[in-house]
mmCIF file of C-alpha atoms in Angstrom:
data_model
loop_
_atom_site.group_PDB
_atom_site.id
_atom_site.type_symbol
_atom_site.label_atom_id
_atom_site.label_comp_id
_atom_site.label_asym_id
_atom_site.label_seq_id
_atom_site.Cartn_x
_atom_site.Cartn_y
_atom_site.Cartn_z
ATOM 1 C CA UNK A 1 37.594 18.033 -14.081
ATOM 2 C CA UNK A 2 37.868 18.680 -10.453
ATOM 3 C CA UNK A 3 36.801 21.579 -8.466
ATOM 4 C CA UNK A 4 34.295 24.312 -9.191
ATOM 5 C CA UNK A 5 33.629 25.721 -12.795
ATOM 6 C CA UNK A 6 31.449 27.857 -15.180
ATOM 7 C CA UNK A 7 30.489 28.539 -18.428
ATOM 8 C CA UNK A 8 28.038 30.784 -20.049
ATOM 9 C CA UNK A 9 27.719 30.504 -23.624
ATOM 10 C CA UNK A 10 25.517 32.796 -26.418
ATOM 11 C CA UNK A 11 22.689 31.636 -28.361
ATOM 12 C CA UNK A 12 22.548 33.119 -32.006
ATOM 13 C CA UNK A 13 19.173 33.394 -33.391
ATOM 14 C CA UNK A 14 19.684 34.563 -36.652
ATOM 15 C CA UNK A 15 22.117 31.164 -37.104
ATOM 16 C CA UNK A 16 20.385 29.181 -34.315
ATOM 17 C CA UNK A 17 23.443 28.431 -32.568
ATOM 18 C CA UNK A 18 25.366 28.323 -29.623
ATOM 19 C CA UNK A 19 28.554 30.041 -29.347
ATOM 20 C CA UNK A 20 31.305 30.032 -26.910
ATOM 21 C CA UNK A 21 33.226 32.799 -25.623
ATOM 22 C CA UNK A 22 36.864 33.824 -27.708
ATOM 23 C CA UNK A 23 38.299 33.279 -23.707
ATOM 24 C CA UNK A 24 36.971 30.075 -22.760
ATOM 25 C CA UNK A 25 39.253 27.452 -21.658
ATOM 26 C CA UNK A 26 37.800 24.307 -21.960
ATOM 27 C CA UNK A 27 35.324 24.530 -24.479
ATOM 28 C CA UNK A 28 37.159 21.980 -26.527
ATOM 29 C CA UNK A 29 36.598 19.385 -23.635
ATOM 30 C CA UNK A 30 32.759 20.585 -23.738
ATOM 31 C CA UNK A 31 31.260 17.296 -25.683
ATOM 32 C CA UNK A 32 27.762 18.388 -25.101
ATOM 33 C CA UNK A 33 25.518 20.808 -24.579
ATOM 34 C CA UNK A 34 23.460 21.250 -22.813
ATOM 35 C CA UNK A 35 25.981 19.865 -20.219
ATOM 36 C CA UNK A 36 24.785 16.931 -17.862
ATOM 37 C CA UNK A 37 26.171 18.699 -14.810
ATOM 38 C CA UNK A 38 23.043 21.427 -14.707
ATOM 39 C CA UNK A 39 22.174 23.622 -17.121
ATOM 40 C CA UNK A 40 20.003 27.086 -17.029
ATOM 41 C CA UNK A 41 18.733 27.819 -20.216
ATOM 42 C CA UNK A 42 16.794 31.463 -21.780
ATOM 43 C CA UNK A 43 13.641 30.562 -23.167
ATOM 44 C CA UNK A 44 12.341 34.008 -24.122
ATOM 45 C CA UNK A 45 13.737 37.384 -24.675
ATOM 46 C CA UNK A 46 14.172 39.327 -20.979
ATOM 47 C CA UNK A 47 12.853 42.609 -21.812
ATOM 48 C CA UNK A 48 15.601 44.581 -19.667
ATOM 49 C CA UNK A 49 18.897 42.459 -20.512
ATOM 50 C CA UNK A 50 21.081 45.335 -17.938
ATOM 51 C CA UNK A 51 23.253 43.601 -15.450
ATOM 52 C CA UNK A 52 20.936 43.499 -12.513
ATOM 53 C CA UNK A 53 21.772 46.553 -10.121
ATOM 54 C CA UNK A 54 20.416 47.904 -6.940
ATOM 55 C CA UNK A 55 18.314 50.084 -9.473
ATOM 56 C CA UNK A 56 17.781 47.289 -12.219
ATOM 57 C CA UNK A 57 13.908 46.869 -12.503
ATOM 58 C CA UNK A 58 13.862 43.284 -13.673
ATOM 59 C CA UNK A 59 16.339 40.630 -11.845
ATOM 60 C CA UNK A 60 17.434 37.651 -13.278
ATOM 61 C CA UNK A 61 14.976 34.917 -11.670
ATOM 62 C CA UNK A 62 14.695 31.131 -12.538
ATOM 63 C CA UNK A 63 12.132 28.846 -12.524
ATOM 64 C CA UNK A 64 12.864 24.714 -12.068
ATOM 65 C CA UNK A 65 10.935 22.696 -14.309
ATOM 66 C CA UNK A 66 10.517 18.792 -12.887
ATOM 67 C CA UNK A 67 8.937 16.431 -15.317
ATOM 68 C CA UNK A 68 8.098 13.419 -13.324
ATOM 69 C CA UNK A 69 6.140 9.473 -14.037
ATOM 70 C CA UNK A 70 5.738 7.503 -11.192
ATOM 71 C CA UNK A 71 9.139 8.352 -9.851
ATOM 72 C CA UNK A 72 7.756 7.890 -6.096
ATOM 73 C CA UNK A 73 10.890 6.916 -4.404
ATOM 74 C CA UNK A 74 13.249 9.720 -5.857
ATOM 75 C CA UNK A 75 10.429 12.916 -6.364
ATOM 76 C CA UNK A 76 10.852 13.760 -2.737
ATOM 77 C CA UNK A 77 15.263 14.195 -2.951
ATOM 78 C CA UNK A 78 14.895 15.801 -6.209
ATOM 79 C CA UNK A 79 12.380 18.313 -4.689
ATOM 80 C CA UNK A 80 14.082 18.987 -1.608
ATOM 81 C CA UNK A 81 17.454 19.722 -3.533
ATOM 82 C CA UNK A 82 15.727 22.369 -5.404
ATOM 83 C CA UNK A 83 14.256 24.020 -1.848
ATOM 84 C CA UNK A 84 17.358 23.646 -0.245
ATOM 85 C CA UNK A 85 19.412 26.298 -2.705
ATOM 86 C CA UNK A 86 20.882 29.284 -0.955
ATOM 87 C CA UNK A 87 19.067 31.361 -3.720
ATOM 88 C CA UNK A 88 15.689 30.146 -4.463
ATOM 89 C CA UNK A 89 13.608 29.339 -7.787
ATOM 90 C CA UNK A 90 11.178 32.261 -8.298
ATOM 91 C CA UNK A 91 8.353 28.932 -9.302
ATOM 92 C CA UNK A 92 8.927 25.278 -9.372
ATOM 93 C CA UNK A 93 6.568 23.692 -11.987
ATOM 94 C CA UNK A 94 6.360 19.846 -11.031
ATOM 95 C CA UNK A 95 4.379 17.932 -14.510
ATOM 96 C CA UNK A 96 3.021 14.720 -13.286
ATOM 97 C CA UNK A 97 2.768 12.753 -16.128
ATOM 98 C CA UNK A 98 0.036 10.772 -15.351
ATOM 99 C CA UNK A 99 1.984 8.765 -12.601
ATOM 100 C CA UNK A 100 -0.197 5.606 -10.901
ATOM 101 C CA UNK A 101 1.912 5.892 -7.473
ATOM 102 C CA UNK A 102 1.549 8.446 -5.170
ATOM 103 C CA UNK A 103 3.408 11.240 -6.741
ATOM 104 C CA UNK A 104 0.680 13.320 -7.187
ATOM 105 C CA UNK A 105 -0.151 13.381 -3.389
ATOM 106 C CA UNK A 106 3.603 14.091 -1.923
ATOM 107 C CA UNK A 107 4.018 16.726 -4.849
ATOM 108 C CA UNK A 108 0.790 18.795 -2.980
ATOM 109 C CA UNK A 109 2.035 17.662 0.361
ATOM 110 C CA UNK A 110 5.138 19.743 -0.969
ATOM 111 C CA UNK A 111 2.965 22.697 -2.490
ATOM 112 C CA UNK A 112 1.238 23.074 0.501
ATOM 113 C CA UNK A 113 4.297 24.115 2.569
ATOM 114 C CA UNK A 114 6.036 25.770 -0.249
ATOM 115 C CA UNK A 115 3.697 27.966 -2.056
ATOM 116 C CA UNK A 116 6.663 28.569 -4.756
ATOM 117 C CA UNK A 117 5.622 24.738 -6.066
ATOM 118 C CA UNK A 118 3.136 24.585 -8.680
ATOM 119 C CA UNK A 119 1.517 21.529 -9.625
ATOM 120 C CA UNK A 120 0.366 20.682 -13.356
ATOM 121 C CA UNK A 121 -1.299 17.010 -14.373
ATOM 122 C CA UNK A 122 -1.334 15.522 -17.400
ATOM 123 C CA UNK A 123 -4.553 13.823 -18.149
ATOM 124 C CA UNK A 124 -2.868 10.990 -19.362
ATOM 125 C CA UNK A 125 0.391 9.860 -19.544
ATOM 126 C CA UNK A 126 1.839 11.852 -22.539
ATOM 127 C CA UNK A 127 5.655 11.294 -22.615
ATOM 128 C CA UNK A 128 8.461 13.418 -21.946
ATOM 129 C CA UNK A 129 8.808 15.732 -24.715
ATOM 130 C CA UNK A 130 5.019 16.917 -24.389
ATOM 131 C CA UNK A 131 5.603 17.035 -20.392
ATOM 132 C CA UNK A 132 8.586 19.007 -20.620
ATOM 133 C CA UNK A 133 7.560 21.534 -22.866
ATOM 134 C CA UNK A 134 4.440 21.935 -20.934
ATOM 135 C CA UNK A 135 6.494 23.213 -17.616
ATOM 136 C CA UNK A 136 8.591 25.571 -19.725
ATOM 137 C CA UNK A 137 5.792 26.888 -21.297
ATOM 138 C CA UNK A 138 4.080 27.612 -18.395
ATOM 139 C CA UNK A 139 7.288 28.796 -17.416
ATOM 140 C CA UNK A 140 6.898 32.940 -15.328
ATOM 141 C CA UNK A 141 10.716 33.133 -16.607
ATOM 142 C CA UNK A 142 12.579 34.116 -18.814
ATOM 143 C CA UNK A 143 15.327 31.585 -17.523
ATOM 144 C CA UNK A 144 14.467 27.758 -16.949
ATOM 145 C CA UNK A 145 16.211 24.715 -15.366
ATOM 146 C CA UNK A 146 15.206 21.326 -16.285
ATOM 147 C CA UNK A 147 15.471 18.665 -13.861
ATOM 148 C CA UNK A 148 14.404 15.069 -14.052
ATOM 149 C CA UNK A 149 12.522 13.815 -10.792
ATOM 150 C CA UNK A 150 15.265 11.441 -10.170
ATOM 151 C CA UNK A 151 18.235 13.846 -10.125
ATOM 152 C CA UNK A 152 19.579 15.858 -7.453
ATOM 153 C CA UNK A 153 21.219 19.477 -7.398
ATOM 154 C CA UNK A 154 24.461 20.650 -5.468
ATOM 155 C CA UNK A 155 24.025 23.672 -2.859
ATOM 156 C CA UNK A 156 24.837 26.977 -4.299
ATOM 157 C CA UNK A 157 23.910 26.221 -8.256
ATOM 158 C CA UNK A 158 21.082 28.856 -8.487
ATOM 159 C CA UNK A 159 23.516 31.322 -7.202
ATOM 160 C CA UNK A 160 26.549 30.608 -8.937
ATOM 161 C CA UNK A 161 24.236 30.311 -12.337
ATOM 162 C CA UNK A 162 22.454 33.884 -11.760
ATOM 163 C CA UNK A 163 25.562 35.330 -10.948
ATOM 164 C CA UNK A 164 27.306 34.128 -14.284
ATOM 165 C CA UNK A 165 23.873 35.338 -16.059
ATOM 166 C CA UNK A 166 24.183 38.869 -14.612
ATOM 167 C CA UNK A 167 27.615 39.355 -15.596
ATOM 168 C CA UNK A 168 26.583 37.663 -19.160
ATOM 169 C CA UNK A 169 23.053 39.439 -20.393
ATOM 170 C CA UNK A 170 23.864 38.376 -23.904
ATOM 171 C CA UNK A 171 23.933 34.731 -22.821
ATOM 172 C CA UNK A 172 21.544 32.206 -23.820
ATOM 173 C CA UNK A 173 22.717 29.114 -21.580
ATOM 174 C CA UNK A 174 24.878 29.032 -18.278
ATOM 175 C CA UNK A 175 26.117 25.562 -16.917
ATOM 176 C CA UNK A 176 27.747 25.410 -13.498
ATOM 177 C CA UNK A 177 29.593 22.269 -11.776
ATOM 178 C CA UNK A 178 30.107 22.499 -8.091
ATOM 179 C CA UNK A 179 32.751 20.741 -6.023
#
């Protein structure tokens, strides 16, 4: 589909499902979720689910989660399309799976010029389902993105997912496609 489009969607827990809303155009052409494009998911409870306000004492803040293994050559463009969002990640967990390349090193080089960049090691290498759910779990937020170290994010997702949170406290999941 061309152009510029979101979705936010609700997460039951009492059935454990997600749920579209009655006005939502395409979710028949929706074959998966969540969607490839970039996804923002709620992994806790916000305590204060207002629309945020000038008066709102918690705002809707994300944290990016980056699993990576030895993904040398791509870490640095997946990083630097998370930094380069016009609104930024409150943390950015980076989970070095016990990588033999240099990772490690240009992941600090990184945290030390952007103290928003958190670095957490595996002592071994562990896989991806134990990596992963160590970065959301360590996670500040009650909102987390997942991306993998060799992806890349469009200018303006942060934003234009927040946004469709705000207007949506009951949602569980918000996936935006840029142009």
């Amino acid at each position: 589909r061309a152009g510029a489009w979101s979705c936010w969607v609700r997460f039951t827990p009492d059935t454990g499902r997600w749920t579209f809303p009655e006005n939502c155009s395409w979710a028949a052409e929706c074959s998966s979720f969540p969607c490839d494009a970039g996804t923002v998911i709620r992994t806790r409870q916000r305590t204060n689910t207002s629309v945020q306000t000038s008066v709102s004492p918690e705002p809707i803040t994300i944290t990016a989660v980056l699993p990576t293994f030895n993904r040398l050559p791509l870490l640095r463009r997946a990083l630097q399309s998370i930094l380069r969002q016009s609104v930024q990640p409150h943390e950015i967990i980076v989970v070095d799976d016990g990588s033999t390349d240099n990772s490690v090193e240009v992941i600090r080089g990184f945290a030390s010029k952007h103290p928003v960049i958190k670095l957490l090691q595996n002592d071994k290498n562990r896989g991806v389902t134990f990596t992963v759910n160590r970065g959301i779990d360590s996670a500040g937020n009650a909102f987390v993105y997942l991306q993998a170290s060799d992806d890349v994010i469009l200018s303006g997702f942060f934003e234009k997912s927040l946004q469709l949170l705000a207007q949506h406290p009951q949602a569980g999941l918000s996936c935006t496609i840029g142009d």
